[in-house]
GROMACS .gro file of C-alpha atoms in nm:
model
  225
    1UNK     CA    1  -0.862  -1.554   0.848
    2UNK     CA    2  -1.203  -1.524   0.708
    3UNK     CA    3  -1.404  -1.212   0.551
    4UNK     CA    4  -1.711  -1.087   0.619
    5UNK     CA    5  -1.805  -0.804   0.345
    6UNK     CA    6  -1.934  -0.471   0.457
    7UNK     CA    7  -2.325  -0.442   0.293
    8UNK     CA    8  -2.316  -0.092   0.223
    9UNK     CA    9  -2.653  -0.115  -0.017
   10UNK     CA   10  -2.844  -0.147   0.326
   11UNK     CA   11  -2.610   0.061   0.573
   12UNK     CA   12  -2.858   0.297   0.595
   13UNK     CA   13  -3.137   0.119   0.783
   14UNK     CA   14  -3.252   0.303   1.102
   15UNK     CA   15  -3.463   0.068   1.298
   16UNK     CA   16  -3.473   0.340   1.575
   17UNK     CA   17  -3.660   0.613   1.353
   18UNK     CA   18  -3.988   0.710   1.567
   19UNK     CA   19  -4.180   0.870   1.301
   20UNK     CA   20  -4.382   1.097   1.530
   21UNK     CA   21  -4.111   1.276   1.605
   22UNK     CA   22  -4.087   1.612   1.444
   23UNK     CA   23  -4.433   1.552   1.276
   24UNK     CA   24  -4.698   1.856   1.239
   25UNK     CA   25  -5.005   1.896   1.145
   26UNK     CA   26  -5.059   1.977   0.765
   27UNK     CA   27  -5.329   2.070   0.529
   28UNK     CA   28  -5.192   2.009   0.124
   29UNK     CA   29  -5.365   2.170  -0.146
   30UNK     CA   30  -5.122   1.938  -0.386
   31UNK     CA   31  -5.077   1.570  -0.332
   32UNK     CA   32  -4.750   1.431  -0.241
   33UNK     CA   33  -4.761   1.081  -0.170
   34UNK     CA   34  -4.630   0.960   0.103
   35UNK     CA   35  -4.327   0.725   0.168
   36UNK     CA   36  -4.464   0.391   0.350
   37UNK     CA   37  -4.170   0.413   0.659
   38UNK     CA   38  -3.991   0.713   0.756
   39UNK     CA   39  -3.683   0.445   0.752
   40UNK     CA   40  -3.368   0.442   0.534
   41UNK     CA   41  -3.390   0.217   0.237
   42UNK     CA   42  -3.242  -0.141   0.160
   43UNK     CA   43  -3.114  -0.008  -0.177
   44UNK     CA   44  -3.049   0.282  -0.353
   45UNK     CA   45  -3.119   0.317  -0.693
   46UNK     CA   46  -3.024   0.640  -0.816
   47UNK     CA   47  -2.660   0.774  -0.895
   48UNK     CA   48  -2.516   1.082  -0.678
   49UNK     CA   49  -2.291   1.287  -0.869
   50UNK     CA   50  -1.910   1.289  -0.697
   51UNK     CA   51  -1.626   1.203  -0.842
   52UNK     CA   52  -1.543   0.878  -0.677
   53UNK     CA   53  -1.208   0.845  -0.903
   54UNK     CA   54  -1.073   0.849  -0.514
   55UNK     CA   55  -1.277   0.618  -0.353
   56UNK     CA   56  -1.458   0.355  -0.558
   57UNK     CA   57  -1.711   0.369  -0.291
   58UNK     CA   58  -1.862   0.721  -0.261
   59UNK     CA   59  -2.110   0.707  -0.540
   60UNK     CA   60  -2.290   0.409  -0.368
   61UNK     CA   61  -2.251   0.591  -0.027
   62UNK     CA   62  -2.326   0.903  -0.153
   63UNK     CA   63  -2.654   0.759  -0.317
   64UNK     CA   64  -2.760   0.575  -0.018
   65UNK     CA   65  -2.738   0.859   0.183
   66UNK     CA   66  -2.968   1.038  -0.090
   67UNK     CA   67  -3.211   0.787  -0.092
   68UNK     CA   68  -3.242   0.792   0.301
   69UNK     CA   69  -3.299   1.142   0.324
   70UNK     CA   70  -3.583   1.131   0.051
   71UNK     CA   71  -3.711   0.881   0.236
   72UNK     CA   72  -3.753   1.046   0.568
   73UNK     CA   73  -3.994   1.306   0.375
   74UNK     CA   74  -4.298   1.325   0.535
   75UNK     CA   75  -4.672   1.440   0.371
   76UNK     CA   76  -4.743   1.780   0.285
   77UNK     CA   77  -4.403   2.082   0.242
   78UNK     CA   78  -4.160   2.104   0.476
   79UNK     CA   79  -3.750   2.136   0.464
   80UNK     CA   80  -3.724   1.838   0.273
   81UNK     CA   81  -3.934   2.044  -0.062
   82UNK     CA   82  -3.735   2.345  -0.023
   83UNK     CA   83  -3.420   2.167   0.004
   84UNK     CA   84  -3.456   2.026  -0.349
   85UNK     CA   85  -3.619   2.366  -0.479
   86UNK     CA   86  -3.329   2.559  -0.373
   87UNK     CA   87  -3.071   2.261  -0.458
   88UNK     CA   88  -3.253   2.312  -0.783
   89UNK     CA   89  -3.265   2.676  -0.848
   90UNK     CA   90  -2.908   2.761  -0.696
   91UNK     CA   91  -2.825   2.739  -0.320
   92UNK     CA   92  -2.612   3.061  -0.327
   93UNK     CA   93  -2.920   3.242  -0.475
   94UNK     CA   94  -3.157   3.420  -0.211
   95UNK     CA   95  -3.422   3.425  -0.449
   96UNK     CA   96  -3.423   3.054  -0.493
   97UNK     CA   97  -3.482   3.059  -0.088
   98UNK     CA   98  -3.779   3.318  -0.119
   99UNK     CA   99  -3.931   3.138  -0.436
  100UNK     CA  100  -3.925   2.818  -0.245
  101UNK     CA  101  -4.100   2.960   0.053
  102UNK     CA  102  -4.320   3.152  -0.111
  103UNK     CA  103  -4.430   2.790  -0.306
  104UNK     CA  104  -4.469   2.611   0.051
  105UNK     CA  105  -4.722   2.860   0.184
  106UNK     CA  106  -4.904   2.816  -0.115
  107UNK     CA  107  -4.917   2.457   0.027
  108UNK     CA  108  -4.884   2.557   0.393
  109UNK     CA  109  -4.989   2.827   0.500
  110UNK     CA  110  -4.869   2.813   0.847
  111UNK     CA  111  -4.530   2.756   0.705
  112UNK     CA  112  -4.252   2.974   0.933
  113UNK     CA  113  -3.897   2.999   0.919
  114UNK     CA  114  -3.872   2.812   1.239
  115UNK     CA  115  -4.046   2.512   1.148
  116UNK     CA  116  -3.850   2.488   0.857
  117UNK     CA  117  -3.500   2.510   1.042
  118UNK     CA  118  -3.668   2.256   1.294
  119UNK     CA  119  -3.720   1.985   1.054
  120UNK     CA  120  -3.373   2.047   0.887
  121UNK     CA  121  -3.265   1.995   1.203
  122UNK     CA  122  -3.446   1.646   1.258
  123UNK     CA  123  -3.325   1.516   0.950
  124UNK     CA  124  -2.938   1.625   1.035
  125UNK     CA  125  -3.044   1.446   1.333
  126UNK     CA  126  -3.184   1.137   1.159
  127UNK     CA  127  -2.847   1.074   0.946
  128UNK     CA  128  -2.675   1.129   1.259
  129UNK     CA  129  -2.804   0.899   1.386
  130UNK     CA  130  -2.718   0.657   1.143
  131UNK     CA  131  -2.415   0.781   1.060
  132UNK     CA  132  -2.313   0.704   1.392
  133UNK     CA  133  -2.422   0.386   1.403
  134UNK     CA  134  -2.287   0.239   1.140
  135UNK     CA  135  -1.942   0.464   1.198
  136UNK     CA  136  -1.922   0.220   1.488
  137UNK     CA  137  -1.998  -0.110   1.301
  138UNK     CA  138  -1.690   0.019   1.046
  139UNK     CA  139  -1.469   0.115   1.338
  140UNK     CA  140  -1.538  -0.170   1.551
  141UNK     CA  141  -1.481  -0.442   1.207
  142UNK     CA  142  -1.137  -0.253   1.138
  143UNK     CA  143  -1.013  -0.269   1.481
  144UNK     CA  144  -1.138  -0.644   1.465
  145UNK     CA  145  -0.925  -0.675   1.145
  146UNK     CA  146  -0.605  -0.515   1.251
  147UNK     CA  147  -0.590  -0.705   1.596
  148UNK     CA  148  -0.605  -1.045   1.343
  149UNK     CA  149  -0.361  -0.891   1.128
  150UNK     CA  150  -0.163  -0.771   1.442
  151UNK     CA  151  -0.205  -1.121   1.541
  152UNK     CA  152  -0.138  -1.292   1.171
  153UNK     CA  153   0.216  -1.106   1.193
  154UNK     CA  154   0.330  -1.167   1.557
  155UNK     CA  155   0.245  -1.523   1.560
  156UNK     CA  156   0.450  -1.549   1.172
  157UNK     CA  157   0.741  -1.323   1.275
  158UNK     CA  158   0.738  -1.559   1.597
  159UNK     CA  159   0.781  -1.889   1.357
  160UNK     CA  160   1.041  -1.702   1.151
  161UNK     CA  161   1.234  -1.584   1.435
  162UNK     CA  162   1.224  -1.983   1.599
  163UNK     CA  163   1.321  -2.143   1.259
  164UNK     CA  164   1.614  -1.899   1.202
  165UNK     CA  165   1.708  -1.963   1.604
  166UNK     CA  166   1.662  -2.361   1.464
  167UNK     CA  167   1.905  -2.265   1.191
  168UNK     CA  168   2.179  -2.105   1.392
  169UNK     CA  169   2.185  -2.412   1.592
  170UNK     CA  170   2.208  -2.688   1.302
  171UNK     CA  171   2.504  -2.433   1.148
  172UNK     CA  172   2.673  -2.475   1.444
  173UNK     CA  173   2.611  -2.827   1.513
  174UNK     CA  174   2.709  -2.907   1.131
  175UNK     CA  175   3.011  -2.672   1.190
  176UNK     CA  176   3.118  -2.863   1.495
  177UNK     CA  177   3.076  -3.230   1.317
  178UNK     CA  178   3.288  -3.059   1.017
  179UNK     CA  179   3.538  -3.009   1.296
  180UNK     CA  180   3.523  -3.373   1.417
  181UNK     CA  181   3.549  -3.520   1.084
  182UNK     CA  182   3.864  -3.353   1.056
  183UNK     CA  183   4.008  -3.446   1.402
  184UNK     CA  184   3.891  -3.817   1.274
  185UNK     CA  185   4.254  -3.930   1.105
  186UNK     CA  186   4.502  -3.708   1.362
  187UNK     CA  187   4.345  -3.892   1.610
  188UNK     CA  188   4.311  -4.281   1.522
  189UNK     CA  189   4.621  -4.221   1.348
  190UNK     CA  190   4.849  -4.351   1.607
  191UNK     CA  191   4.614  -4.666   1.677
  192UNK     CA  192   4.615  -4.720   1.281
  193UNK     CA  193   4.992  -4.716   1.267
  194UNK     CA  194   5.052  -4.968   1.601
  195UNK     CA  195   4.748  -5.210   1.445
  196UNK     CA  196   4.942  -5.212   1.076
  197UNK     CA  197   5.297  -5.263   1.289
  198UNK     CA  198   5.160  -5.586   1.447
  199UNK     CA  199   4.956  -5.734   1.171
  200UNK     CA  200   5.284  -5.686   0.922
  201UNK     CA  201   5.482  -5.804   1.275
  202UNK     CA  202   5.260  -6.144   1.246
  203UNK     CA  203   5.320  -6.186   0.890
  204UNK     CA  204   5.692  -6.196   0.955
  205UNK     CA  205   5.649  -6.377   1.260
  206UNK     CA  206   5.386  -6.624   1.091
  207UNK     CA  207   5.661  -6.653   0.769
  208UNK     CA  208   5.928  -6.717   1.030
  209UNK     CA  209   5.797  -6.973   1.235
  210UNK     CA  210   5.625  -7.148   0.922
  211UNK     CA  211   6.013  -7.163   0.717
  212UNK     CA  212   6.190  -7.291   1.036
  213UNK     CA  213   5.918  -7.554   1.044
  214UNK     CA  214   5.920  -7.651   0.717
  215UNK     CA  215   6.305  -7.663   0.681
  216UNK     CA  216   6.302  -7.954   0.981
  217UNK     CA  217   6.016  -8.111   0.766
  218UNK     CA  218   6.279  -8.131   0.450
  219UNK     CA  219   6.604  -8.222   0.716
  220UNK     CA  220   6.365  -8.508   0.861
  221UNK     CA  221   6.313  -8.608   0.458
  222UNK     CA  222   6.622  -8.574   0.358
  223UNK     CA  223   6.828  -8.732   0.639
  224UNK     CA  224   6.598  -8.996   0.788
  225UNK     CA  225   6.615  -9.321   0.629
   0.00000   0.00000   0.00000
């Protein structure tokens, strides 16, 4: 079975991005530099805060995550500055909300409510987008694991189950020769007894034959002149 690791530290690259989408037209009184591509980054380099006692994985996930979203910022205030003002001040606070706005028409003055909730919605859209994608790659490589794991066990539990059949068989094969070896003696016994009858039967026979014989020779000796 071989592994292929998941590279989280560049999950987060959206290739589809088109970065004229949700863009306006903005006049910026301070200069905020732009980012090069309104694309995820290949690695993230700052620490989120979570407790990832859990899962040894959410601080790099969590960071990456980060790093795309700051990333997607385009020129000039939108969402993306108030976000981290309000993150900042308190999110539960509605003055942090009116401070922050307040700030971005000093940058923009065009700024409205609805523009704001229009590019919070692009970037929910945005890590949708690749949330989805790569929710896909991770479901798609664990149902490609558990179908060779599935796969792994059938075919083992398949040997297992053919070597114990194997085993039944030589216990009763060895069971049925331990049989035969017993039936060995009551069987021959018979043609062992009628073999030792004749061979002691020619001894006597031989011992017989042989004294008669020799007891002419000694007559023919004795009483032959």
């Amino acid at each position: 079975m071989t592994k292929e690791s998941f590279n989280w530290k560049s999950l987060f690259i959206n290739d589809e991005t088109d970065n004229s989408e949700g863009k306006a037209t903005t006049q910026q009184s301070t200069p905020i530099l732009p980012t090069t591509e309104n694309k995820f980054p290949n690695q993230a380099t700052e620490s989120f805060p979570t407790n990832a006692l859990t899962n040894p994985f959410l601080n790099e996930i969590f960071e990456v995550y980060d790093k795309g979203f700051e990333s997607l910022n385009e020129p000039g205030f939108d969402f993306f500055e108030l976000y981290k003002s309000v993150m900042a001040v308190g999110v539960t606070n509605p003055q942090s909300y009116q401070m922050a706005f307040a700030m971005g028409k000093s940058i923009k003055s065009d700024l409205t409510k609805e523009f704001l909730l229009q590019k919070g919605s692009f970037y929910i859209a945005e890590i949708e987008k690749v949330y989805t994608k790569y929710d896909t790659i991770g479901k798609n490589k664990k149902a490609e694991l558990d179908n060779t794991i599935t796969k792994e066990k059938y075919n083992l539990s398949k040997s297992i189950s053919d070597l114990e059949a194997k085993i039944i068989e030589l216990q009763k094969e060895l069971e049925a020769k331990k049989i035969e070896l017993q039936k060995i003696d009551p069987v021959n016994m018979e043609q062992l007894s009628e073999i030792q009858l004749k061979m002691e039967a020619n001894n006597l026979a031989k011992q017989k034959i042989s004294t008669s014989i020799n007891t002419v020779i000694t007559g023919i000796n004795q009483y032959l002149q």
